[in-house]
Short mmCIF file of C-alpha atoms and ligand atoms in Angstrom, two decimals:
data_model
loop_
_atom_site.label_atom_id
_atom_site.label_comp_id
_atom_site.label_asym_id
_atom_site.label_seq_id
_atom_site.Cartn_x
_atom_site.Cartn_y
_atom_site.Cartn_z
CA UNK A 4 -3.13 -7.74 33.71
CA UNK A 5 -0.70 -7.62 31.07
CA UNK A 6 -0.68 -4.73 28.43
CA UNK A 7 -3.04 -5.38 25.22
CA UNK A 8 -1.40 -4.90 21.89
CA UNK A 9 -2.23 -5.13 18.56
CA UNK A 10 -1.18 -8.26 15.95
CA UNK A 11 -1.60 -9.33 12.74
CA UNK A 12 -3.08 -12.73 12.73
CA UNK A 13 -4.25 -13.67 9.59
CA UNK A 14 -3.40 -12.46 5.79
CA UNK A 15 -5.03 -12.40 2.63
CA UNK A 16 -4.10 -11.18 -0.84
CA UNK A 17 -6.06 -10.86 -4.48
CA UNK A 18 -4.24 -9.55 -7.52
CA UNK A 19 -6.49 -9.58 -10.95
CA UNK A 20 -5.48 -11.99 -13.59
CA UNK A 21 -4.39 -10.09 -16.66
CA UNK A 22 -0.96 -8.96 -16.80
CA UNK A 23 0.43 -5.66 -18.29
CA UNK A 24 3.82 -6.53 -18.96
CA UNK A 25 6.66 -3.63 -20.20
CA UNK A 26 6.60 -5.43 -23.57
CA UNK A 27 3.34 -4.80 -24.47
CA UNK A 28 3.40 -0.77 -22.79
CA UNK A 29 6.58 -0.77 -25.31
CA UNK A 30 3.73 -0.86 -28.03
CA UNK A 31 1.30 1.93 -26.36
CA UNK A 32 3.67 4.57 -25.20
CA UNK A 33 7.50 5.49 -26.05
CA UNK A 34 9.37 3.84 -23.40
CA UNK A 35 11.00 0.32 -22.55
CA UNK A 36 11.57 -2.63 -21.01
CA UNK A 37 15.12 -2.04 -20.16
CA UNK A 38 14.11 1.95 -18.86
CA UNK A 39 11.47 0.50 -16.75
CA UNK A 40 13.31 -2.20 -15.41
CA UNK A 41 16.21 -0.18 -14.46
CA UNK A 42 14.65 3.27 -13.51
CA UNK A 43 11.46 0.96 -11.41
CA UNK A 44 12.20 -2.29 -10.87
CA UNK A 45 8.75 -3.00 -12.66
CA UNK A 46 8.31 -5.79 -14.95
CA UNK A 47 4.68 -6.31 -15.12
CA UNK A 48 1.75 -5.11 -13.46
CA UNK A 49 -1.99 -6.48 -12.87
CA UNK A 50 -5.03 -4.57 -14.05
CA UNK A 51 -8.65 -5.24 -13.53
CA UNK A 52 -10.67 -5.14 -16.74
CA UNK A 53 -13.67 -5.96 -16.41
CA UNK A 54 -16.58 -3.14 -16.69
CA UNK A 55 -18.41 -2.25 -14.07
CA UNK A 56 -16.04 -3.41 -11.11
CA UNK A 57 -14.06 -1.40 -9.04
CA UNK A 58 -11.81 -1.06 -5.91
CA UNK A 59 -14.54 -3.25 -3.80
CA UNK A 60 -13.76 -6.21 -6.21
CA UNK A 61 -10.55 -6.55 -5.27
CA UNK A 62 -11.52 -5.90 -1.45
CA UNK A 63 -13.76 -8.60 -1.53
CA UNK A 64 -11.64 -11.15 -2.77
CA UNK A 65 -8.72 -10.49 -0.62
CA UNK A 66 -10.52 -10.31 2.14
CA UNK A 67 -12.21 -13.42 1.26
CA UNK A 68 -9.20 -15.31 0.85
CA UNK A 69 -8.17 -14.29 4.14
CA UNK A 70 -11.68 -15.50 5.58
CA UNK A 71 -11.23 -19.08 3.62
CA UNK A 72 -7.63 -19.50 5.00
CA UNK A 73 -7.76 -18.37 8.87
CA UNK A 74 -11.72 -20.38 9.19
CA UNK A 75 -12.62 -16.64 10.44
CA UNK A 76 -16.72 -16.41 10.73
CA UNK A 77 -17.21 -13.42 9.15
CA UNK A 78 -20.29 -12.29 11.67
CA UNK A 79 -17.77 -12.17 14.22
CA UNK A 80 -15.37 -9.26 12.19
CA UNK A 81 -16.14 -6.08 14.53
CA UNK A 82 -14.61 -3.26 12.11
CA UNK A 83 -13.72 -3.29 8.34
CA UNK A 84 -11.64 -0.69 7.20
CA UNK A 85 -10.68 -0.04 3.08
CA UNK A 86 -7.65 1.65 3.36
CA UNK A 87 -7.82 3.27 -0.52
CA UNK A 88 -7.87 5.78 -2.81
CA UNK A 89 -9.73 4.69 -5.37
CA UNK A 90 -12.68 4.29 -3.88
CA UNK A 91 -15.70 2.66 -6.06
CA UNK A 92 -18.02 5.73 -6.14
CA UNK A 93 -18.36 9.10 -4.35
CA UNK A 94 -20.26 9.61 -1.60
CA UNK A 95 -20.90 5.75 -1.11
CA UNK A 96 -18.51 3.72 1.37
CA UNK A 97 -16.64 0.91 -0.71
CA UNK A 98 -16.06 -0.66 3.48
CA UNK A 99 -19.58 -0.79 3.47
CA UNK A 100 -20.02 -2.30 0.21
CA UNK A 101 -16.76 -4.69 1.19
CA UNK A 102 -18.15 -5.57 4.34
CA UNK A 103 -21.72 -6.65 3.55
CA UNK A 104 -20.37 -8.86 0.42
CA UNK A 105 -18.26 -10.61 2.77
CA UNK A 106 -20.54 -11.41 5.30
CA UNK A 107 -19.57 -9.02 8.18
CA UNK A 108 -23.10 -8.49 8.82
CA UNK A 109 -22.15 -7.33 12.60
CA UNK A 110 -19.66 -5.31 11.57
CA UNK A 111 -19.46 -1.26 11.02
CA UNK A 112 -17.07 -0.04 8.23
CA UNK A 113 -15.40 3.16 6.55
CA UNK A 114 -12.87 4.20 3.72
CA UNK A 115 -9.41 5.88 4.92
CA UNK A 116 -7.96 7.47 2.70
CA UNK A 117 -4.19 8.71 2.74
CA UNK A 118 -2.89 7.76 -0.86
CA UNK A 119 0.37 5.30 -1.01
CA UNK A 120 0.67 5.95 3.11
CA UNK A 121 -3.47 4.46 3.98
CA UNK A 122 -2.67 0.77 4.83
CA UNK A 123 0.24 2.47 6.95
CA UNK A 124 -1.85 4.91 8.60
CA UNK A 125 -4.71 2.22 9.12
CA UNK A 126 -2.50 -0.06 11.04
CA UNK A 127 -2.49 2.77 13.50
CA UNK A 128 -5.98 3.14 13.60
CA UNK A 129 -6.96 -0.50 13.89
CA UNK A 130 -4.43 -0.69 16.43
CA UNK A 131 -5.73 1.89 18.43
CA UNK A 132 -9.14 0.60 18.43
CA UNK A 133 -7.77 -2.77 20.08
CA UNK A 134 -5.37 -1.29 22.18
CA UNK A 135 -8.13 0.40 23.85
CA UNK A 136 -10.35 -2.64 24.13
CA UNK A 137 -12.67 -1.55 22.26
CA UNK A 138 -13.13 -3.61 19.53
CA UNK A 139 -11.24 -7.48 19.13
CA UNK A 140 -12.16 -8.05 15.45
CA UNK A 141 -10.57 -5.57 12.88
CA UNK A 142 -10.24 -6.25 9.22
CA UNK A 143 -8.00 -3.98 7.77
CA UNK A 144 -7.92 -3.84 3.89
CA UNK A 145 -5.52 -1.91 1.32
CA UNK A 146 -7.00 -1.82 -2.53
CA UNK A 147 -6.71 0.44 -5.50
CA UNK A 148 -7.66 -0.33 -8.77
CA UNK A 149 -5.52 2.69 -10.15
CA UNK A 150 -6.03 1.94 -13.55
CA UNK A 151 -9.40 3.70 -13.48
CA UNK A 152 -7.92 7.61 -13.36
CA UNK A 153 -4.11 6.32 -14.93
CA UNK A 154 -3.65 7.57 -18.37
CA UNK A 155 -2.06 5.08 -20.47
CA UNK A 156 -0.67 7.55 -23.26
CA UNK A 157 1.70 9.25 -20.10
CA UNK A 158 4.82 7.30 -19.95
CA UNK A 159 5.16 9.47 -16.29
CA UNK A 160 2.80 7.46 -14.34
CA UNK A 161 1.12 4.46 -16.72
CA UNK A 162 4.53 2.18 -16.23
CA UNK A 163 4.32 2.56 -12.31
CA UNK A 164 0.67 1.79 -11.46
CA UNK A 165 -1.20 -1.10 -11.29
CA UNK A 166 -4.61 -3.09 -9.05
CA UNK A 167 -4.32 -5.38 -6.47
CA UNK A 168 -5.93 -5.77 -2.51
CA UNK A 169 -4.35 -7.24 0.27
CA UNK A 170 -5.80 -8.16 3.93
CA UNK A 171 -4.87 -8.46 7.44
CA UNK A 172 -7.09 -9.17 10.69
CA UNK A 173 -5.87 -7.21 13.50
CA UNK A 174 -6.33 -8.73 17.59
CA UNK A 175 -5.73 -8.38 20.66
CA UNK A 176 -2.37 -9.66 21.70
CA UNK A 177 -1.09 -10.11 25.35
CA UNK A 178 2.49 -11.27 24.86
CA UNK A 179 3.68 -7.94 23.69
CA UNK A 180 3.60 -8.98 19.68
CA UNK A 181 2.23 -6.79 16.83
CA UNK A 182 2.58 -2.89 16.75
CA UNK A 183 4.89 -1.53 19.00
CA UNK A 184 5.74 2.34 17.60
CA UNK A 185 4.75 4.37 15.02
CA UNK A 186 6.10 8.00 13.61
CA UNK A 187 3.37 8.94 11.11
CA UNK A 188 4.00 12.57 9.23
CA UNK A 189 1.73 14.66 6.55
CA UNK A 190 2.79 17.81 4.23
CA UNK A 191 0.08 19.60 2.44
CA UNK A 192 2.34 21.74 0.62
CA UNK A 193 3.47 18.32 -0.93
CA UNK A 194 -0.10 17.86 -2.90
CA UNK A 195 1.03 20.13 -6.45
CA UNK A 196 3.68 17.10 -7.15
CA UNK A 197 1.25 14.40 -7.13
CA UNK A 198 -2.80 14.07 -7.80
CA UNK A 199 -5.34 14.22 -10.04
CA UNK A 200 -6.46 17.56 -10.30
CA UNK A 201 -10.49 16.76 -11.76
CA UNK A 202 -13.09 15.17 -10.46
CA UNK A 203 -12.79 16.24 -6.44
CA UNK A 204 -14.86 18.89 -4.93
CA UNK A 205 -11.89 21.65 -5.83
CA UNK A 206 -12.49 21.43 -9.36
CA UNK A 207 -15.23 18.85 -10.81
CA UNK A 208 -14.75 17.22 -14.28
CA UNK A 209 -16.06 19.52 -17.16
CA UNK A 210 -16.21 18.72 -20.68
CA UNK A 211 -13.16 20.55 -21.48
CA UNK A 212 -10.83 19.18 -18.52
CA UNK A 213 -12.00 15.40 -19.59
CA UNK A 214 -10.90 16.20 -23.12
CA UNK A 215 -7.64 17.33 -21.98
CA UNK A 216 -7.32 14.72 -19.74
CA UNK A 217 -7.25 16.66 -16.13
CA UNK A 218 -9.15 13.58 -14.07
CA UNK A 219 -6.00 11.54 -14.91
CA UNK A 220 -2.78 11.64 -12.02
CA UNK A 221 -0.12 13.83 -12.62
CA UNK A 222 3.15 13.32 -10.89
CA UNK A 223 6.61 14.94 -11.25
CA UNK A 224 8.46 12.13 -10.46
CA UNK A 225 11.69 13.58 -9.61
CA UNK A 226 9.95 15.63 -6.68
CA UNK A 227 8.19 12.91 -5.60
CA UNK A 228 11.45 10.90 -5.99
CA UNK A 229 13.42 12.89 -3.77
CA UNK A 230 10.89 13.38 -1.16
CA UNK A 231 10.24 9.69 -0.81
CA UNK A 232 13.98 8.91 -0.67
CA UNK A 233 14.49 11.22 2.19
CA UNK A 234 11.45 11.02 3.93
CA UNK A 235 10.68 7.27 4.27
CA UNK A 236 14.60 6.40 5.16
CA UNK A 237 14.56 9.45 7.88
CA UNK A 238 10.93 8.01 9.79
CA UNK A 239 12.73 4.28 8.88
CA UNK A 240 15.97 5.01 11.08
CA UNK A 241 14.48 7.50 13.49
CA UNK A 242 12.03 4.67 14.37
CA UNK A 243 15.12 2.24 14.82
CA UNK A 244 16.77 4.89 16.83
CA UNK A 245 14.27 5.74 19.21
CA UNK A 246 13.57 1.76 19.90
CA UNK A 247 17.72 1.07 20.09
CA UNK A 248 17.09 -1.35 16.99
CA UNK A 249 20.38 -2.00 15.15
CA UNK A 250 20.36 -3.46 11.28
CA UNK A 251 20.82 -6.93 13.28
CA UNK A 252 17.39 -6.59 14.99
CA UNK A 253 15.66 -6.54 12.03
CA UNK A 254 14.15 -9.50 10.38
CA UNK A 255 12.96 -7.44 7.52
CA UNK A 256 11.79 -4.17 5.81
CA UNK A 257 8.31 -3.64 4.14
CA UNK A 258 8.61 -0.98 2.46
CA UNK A 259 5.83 1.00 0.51
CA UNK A 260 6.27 -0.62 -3.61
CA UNK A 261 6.76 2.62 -5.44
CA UNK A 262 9.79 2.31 -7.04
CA UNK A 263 12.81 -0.31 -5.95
CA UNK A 264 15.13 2.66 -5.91
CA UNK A 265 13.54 4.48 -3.30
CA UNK A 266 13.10 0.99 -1.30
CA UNK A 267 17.02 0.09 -2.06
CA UNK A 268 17.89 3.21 -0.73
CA UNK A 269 15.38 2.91 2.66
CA UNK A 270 17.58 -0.17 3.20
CA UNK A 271 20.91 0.97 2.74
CA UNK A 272 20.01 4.17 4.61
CA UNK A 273 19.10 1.69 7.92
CA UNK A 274 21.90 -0.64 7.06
CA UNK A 275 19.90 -3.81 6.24
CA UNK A 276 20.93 -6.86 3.69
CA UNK A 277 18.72 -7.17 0.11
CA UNK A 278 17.39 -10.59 1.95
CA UNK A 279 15.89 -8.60 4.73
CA UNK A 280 14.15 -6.51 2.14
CA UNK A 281 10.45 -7.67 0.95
CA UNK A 282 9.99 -6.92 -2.57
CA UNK A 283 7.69 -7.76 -5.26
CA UNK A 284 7.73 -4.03 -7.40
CA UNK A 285 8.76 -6.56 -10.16
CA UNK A 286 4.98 -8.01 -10.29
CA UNK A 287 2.95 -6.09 -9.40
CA UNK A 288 4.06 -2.27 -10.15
CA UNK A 289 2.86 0.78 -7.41
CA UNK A 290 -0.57 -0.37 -5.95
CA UNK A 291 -1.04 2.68 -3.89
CA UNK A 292 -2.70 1.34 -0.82
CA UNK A 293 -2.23 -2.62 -1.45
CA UNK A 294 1.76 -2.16 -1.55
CA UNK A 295 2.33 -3.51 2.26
CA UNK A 296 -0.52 -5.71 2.60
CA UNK A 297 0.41 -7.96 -1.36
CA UNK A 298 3.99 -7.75 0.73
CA UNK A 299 2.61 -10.17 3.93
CA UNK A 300 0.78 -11.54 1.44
CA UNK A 301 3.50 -12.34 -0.61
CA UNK A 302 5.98 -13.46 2.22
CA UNK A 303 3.82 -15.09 4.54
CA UNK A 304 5.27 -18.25 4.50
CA UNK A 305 8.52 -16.83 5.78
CA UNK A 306 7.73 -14.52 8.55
CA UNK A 307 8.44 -16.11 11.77
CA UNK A 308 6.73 -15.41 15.46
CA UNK A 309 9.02 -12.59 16.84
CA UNK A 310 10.08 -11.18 13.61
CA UNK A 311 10.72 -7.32 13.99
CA UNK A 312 9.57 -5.72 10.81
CA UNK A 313 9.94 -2.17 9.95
CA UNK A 314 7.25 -0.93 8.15
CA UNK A 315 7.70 2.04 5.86
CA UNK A 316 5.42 4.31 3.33
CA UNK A 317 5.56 8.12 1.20
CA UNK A 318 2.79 9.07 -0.96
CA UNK A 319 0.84 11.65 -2.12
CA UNK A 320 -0.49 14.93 0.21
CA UNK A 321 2.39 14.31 0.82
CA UNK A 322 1.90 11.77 3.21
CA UNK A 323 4.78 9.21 5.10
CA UNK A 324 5.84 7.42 8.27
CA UNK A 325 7.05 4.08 9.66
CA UNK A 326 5.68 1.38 12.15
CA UNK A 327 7.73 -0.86 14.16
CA UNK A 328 5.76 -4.20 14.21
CA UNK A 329 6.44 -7.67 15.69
CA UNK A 330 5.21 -10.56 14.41
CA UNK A 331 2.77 -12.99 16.11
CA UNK A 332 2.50 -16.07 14.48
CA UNK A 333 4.42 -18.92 12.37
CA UNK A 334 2.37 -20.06 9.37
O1 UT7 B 405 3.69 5.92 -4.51
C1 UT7 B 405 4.29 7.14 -4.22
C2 UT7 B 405 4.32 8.00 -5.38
N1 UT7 B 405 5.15 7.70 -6.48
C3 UT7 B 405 6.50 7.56 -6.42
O2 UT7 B 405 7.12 7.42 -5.39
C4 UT7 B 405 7.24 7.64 -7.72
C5 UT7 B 405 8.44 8.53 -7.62
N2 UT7 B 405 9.10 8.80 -8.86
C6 UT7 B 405 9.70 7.87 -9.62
O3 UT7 B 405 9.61 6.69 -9.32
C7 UT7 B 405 10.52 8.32 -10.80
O4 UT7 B 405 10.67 9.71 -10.76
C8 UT7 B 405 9.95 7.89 -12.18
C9 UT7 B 405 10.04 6.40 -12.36
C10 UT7 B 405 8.50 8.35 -12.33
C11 UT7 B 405 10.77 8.56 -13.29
O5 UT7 B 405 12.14 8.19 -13.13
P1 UT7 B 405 13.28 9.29 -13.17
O6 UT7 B 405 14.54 8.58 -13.02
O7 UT7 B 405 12.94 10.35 -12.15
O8 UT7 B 405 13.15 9.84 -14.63
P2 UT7 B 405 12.99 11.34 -15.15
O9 UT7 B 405 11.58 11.76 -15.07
O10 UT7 B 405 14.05 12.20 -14.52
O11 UT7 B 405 13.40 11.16 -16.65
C12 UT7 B 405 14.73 10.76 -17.05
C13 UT7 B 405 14.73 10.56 -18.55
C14 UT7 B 405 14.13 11.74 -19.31
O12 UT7 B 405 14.82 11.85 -20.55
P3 UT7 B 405 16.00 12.91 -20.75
O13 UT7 B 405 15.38 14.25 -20.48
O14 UT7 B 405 17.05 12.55 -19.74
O15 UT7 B 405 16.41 12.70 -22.17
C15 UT7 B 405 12.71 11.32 -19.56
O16 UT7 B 405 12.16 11.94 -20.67
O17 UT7 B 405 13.94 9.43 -18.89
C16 UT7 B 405 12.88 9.83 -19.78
N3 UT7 B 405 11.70 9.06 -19.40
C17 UT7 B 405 11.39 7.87 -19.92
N4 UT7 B 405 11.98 7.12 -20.85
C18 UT7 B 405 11.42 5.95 -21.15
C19 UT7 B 405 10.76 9.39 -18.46
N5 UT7 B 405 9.85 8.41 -18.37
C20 UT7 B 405 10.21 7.47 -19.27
C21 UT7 B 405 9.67 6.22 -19.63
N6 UT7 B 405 10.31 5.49 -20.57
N7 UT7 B 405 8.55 5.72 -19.05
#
């Protein structure tokens, strides 16, 4: 019997309507369209507005756009996974939530959580699961509606955020397609440069922290910069290395949406062409977990059975790694 291994067979993608453009953060914090554009690659992010929903919104509708588009019964979806970390409430499971809207009234469900690196890390865990045998249905969803603990007066982190969810079914594959390696890392000691300090079990919200404004996330960019540049190109080429991939193997790099200077210099660090290089910072901003799923999303259309994709994502923990991945289908 040949080896099972875990593909991507289906995609689906939800980003909300209304559109924060650079022009219009111009007139709620001092910066511009020309530093954004320049220092990010951002031009315009999405944001979820309406009261009352959360991350599981966005879930729902990715995942049901996936549903509509593949014919997928939703009774028969074994596993969902929300890969986020923003999840809709404490202490009750947006997956759950996701999966009972949807229909996936067979199916069990949980949140992982690993900041900008989940989706990444959940491809390893759904792939597991099928690898094994154990399970032959696995949605697998990235969403983060970040703009409910993003401060819009700090010019540090309000241009780079923004909401979206993206998709993907995982299954059982038998002619060697889908995941094929992964080199998944974690730093604690990485955790000061990036979080939101209030509201977690460490230190609850008090009436004095939410009037300074200690729920919202706090980065310092430039350590989180540096970090990112050398930790997602290292995992990116020692993943190439240890499969003998050259730049000419590669059909393309999806790399975590954080900033296109950190994903520019991922490429050039593995030696790969811009048009090898999935990008769409320019849209939709950083959304955390829904970076690499809004990217299949996005280039669907163009990925071809066989492609070898190098997956790549840092974020905050710290938290990084890279998956070597081959395509399964032509859509
Ligand atoms: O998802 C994973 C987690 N996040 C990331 O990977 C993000 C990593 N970090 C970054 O993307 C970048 O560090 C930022 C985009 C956040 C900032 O870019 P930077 O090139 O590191 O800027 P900086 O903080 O070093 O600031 C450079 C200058 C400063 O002015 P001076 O001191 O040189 O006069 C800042 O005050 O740019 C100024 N500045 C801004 N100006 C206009 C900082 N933010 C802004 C802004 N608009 N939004």
């Amino acid at each position: 019997m040949s080896k099972i291994t875990a593909a991507i067979t289906a995609v689906g993608g939800y980003v909300p309507d209304f559109v924060l453009s650079n022009k219009v953060l111009e007139t709620m914090v001092e910066t511009n369209d020309e530093w954004i554009t320049s220092r990010t690659g951002i031009k315009e992010r999405r944001i979820l507005k309406e009261e009352g929903k959360g991350t599981s919104f966005l879930a729902i509708k990715a995942a049901e756009d996936l549903i509509q588009k593949k014919g997928l019964d939703p009774k028969e979806i074994e596993l969902v996974i929300v890969c986020t970390a923003s999840p809709d409430m404490k202490a009750a499971s947006t997956a759950a939530y996701t999966a009972t809207q949807i229909g996936a009234v067979n199916a069990f469900s949980y949140d992982l959580e690993a900041a900008c690196s989940s989706f990444l890390f959940g491809m390893s865990t759904a792939a597991a699961y099928i690898e094994s045998g154990r399970y032959k249905k696995i949605l697998l969803i990235g969403a983060d509606k970040n703009s409910s603990f993003i401060n819009y007066k700090d010019r540090a982190t309000c241009i780079i955020f923004g909401d979206g969810a993206g998709a993907v079914l995982f299954e059982p594959n038998e002619d060697g397609l889908g995941l094929q390696d992964e080199l998944l890392r974690s730093n604690g000691e990485g955790r000061e440069f990036l979080q939101a300090t209030y509201g977690g079990s460490s230190y609850p919200i008090t009436k004095d922290t939410f009037e300074e404004g200690k729920h919202y996330v706090f980065q310092d960019g430039k350590t989180v910069f540096k970090n990112a540049v050398f930790n997602m190109a290292d995992v990116a080429e020692k993943i190439m290395d240890r499969n003998q991939l050259t730049n000419d193997d590669i059909a393309w790099l999806a790399a975590h949406q954080a900033n296109k200077r950190i994903i520019d210099a991922t490429a050039n660090r593995i030696n790969l062409e811009e048009n090898k290089v999935m990008m769409n910072i320019q849209r939709y901003g950083n959304t955390t977990s829904a970076t690499l799923p809004l990217l299949l999303f996005d280039y669907e259309s163009q990925l071809k059975k066989g492609d070898k994709i190098i997956f790549a994502a840092f974020g905050g923990g710290f938290t990084w790694g890279s998956i070597y991945f081959k395509w399964a289908y032509n859509s």
